[in-house]
Every structure is written in structure tokens, then in C-alpha cells.
mmCIF file of C-alpha atoms and ligand atoms in Angstrom:
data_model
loop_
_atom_site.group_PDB
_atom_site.id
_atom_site.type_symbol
_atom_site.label_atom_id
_atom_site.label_comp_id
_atom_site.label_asym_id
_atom_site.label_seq_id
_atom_site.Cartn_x
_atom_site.Cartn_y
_atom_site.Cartn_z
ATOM 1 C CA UNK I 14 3.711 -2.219 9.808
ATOM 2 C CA UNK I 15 7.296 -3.223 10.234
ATOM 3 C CA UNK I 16 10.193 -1.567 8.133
ATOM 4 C CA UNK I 17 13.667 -2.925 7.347
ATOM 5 C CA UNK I 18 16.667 -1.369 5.765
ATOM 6 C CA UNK I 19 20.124 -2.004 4.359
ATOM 7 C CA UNK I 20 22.587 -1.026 2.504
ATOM 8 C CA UNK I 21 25.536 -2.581 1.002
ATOM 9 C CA UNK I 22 28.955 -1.982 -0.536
ATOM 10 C CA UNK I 23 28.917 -3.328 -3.916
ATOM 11 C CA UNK I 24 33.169 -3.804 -3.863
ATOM 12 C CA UNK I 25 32.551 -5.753 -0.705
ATOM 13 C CA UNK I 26 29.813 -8.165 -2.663
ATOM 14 C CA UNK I 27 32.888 -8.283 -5.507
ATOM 15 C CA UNK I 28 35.440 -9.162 -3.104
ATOM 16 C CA UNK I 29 33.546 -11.954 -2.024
ATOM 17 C CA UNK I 30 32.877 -13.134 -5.579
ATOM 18 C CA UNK I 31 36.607 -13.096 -6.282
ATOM 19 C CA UNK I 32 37.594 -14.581 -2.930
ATOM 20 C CA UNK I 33 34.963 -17.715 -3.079
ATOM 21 C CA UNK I 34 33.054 -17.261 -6.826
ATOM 22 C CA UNK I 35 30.408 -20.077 -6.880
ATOM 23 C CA UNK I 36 30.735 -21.178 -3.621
ATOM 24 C CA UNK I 37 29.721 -17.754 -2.299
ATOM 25 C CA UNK I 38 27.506 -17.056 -4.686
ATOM 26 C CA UNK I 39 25.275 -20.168 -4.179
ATOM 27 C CA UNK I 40 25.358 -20.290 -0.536
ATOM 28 C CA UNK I 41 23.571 -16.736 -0.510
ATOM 29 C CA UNK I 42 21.450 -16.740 -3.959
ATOM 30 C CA UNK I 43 19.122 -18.587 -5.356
ATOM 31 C CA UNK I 44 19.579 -19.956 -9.106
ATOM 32 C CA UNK I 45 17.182 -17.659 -10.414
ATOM 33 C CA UNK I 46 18.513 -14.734 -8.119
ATOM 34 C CA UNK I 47 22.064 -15.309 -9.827
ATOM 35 C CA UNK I 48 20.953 -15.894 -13.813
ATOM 36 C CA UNK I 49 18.672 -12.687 -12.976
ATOM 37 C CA UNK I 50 22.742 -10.681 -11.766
ATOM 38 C CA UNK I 51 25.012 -12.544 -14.619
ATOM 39 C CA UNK I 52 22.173 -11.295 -17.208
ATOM 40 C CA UNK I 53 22.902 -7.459 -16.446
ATOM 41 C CA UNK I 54 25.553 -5.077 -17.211
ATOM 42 C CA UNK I 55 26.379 -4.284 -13.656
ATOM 43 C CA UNK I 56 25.877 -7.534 -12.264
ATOM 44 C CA UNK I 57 27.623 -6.729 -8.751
ATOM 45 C CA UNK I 58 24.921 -3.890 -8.361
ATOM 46 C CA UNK I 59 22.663 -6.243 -8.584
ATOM 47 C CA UNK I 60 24.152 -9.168 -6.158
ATOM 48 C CA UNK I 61 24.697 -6.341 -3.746
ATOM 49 C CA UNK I 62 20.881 -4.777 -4.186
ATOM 50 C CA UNK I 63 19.790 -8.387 -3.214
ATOM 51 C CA UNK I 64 21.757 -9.127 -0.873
ATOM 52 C CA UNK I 65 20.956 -5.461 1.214
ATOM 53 C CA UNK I 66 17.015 -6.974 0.686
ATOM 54 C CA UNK I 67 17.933 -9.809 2.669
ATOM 55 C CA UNK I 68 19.123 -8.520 4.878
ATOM 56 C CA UNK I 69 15.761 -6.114 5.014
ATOM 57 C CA UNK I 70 13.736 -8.804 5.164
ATOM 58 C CA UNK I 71 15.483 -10.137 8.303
ATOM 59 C CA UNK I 72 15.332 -7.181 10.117
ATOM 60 C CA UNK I 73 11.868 -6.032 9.122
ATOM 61 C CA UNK I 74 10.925 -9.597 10.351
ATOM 62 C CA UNK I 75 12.734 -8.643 13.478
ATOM 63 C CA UNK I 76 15.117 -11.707 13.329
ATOM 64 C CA UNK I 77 18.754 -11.862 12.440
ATOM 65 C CA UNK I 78 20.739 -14.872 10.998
ATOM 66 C CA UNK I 79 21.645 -16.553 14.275
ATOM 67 C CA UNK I 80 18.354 -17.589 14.286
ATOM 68 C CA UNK I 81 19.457 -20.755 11.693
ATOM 69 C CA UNK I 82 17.846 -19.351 7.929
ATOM 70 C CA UNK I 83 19.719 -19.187 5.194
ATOM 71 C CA UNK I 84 19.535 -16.290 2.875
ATOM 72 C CA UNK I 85 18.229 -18.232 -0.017
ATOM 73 C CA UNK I 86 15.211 -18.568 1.946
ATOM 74 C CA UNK I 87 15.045 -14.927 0.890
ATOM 75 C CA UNK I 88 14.585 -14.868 -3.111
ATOM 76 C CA UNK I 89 13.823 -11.521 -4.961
ATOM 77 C CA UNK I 90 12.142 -11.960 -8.495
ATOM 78 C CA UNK I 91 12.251 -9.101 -10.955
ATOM 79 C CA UNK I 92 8.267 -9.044 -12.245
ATOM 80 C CA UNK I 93 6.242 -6.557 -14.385
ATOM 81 C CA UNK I 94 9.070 -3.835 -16.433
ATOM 82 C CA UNK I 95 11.306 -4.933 -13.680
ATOM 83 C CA UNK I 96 9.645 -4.115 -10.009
ATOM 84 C CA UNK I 97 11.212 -6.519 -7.649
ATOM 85 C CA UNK I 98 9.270 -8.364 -5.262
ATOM 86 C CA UNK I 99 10.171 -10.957 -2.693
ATOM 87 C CA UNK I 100 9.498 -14.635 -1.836
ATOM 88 C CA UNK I 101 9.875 -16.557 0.936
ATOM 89 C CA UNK I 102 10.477 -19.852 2.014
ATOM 90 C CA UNK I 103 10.722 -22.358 4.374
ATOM 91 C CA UNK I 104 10.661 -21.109 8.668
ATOM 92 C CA UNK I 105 10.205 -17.541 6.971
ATOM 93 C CA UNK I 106 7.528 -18.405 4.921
ATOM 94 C CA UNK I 107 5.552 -19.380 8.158
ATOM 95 C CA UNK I 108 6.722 -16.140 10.137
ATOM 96 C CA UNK I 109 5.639 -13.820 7.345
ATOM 97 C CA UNK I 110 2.215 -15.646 8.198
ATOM 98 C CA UNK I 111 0.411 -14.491 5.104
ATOM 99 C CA UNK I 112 1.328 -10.768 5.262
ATOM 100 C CA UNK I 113 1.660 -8.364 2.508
ATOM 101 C CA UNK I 114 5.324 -7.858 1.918
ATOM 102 C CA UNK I 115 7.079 -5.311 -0.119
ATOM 103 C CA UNK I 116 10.801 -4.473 -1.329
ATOM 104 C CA UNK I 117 12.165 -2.017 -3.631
ATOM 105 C CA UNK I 118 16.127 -1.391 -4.218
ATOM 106 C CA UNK I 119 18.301 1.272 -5.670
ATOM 107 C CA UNK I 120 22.255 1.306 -6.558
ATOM 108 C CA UNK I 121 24.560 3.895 -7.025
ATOM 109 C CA UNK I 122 28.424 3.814 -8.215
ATOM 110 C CA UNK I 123 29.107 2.683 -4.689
ATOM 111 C CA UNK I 124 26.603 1.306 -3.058
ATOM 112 C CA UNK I 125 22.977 -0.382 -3.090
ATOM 113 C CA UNK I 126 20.589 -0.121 -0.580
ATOM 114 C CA UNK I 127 16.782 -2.671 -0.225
ATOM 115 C CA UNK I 128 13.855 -1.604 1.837
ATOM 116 C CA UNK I 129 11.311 -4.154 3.129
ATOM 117 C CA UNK I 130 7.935 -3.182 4.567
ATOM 118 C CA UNK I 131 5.873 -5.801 6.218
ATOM 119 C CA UNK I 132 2.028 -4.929 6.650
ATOM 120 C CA UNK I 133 0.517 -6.412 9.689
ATOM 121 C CA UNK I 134 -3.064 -5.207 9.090
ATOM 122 C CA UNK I 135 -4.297 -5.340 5.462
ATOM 123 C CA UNK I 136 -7.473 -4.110 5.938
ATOM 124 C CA UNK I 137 -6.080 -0.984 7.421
ATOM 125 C CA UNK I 138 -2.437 -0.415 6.425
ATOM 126 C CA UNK I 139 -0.472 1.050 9.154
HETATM 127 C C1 LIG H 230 12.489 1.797 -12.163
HETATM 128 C C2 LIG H 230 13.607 2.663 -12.751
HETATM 129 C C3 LIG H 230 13.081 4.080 -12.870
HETATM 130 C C4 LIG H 230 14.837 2.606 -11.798
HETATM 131 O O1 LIG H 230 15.966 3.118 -12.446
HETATM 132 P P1 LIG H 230 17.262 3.783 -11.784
HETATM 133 O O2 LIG H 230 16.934 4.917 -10.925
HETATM 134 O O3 LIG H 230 18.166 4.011 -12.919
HETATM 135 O O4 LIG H 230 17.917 2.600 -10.933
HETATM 136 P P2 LIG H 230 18.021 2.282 -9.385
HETATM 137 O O5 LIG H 230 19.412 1.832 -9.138
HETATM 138 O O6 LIG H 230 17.497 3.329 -8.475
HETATM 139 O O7 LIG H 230 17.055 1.029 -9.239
HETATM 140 C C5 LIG H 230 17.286 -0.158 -9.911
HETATM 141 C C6 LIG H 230 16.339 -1.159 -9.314
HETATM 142 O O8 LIG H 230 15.008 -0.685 -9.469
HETATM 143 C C7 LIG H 230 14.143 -1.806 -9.446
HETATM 144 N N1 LIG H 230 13.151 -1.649 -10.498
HETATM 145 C C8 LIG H 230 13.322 -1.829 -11.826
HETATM 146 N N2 LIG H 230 12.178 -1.615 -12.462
HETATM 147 C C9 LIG H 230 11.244 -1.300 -11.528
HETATM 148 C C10 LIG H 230 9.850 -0.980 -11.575
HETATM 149 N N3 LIG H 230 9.176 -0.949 -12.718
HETATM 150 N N4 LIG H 230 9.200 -0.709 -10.418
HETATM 151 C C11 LIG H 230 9.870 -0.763 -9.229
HETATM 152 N N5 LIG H 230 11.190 -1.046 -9.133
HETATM 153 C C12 LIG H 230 11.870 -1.306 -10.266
HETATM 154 C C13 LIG H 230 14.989 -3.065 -9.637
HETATM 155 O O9 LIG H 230 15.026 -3.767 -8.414
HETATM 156 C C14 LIG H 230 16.366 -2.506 -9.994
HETATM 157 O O10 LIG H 230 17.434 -3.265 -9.502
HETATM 158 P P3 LIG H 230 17.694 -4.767 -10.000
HETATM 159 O O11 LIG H 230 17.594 -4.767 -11.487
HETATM 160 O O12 LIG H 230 19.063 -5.075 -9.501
HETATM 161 O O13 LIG H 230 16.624 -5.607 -9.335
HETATM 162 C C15 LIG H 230 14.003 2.123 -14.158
HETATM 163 O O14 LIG H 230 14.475 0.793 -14.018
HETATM 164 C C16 LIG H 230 12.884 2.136 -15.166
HETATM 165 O O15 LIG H 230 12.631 3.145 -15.780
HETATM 166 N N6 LIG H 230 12.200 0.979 -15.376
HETATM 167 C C17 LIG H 230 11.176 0.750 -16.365
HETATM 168 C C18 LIG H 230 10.061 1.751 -16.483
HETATM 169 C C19 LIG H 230 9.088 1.786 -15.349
HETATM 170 O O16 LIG H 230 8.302 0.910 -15.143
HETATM 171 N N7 LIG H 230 9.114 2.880 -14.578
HETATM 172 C C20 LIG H 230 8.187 3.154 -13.543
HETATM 173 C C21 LIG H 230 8.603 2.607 -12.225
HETATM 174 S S1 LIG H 230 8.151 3.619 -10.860
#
């Protein structure tokens, strides 16, 4: 398996909002990503939770963003009482290569952080 990790500060997610609002916001996130954010309380927890999973995702796939993806190939859904799980698209779509993939995030007052686990051998997880 391959692991990826992240964490983000959620003022530096705001200051970014506030600096470049929509622009930012759909250069990085996906519609569905950003109606999922503007429909919670703390909707900058949120933006920053997804944006540490992206960042996850990229390293877990062992490729960073110099390697021309954008991060809305990256979309986290929110599915059963919440659980978030990931889909991707486009060039990543065809690295992932039909492996299992799986995300979970967490926030605090400060900060959120995303985890991304790729399995490389589904009949024997390891
Ligand atoms: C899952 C739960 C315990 C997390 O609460 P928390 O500790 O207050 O919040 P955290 O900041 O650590 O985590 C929040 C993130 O957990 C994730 N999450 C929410 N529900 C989840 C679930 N059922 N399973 C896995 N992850 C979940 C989401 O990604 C959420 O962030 P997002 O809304 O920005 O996507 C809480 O949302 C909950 O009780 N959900 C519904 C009940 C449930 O199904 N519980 C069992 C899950 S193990």
C-alpha cells in the first residue's frame, strides 16, 4: 500500500478566499466540492480538510503538482452519514489504475489534516 498525508492551516485556506474568492475557489474545487463547504457551519474547515486530501492523494500517488494536474481532478464526495471518499479524474484516474482508494479527514480550531491510502494488492491488503 501507499500512504499520503497533509495537513493544512484553515486561516491560510481563508486568506486565500478573501484574497481571490471565486477565482480561488474554482480553480482548486470542484462545484460539488464547494456547495458541499458553503452548506456547513464551518465552511473553511471544510475547504481546508479537502484541500489537505489533495494534496494526500498526490503524494500517496507519489506525484506532486509539477507534474501538470489540477486539483479538481481530485474531488471528495461526502457519502453514507457523511464518510468522505474520493474520485478521480482525468491522467489520475488512469494512474490510480483501478485501485482501492481511501481518505478520511479531521479539523480542529486550527487546522485540518486528510489521509489517503492507496491499496496495491486487493486480494491481500498490504
Ligand atoms: C464521524 C464523526 C464522528 C466525526 O466528527 P468529529 O470528530 O466531530 O469531526 P472531525 O473534524 O474529526 O471530522 C470531520 C470529518 O469527518 C468525516 N466524516 C463525517 N462523517 C463520517 C463518517 N460517517 N465516517 C467517516 N468519516 C466521516 C468528514 O470528512 C468530516 O469532514 P467534512 O464534513 O469536512 O468532510 C461525526 O461526523 C459523526 O458522528 N458522524 C455521524 C455518525 C457516524 O456515522 N459515526 C460513525 C463514524 S466512525
Amino acid at each position: 500500500m501507499n500512504v499520503g498525508i497533509d495537513i493544512v492551516e484553515i486561516e491560510r485556506i481563508k486568506n486565500l478566499y478573501e484574497k481571490f474568492g471565486e477565482r480561488f475557489l474554482k480553480r482548486v474545487f470542484t462545484d460539488n466540492e464547494i456547495n458541499y463547504c458553503f452548506s456547513r457551519k464551518n465552511v473553511f474547515h471544510s475547504l481546508a480538510g479537502r484541500f489537505a486530501i489533495k494534496e494526500a492523494v498526490l503524494k500517496a500517488l507519489g506525484i506532486g503538482m509539477t507534474s501538470g494536474f489540477s486539483f479538481k481532478d481530485i474531488e471528495v464526495i461526502n457519502v453514507n452519514k457523511g464518510k468522505p471518499v474520493v474520485i478521480l479524474n482525468g491522467k489520475l484516474k488512469e494512474l490510480l489504475n483501478n485501485r482501492e482508494i481511501e481518505i478520511s479527514i479531521s479539523h480542529s480550531e486550527h487546522y485540518a489534516v486528510g489521509i489517503c491510502i492507496i491499496w496495491y494488492n486487493l486480494n491481500n491488503k498490504k
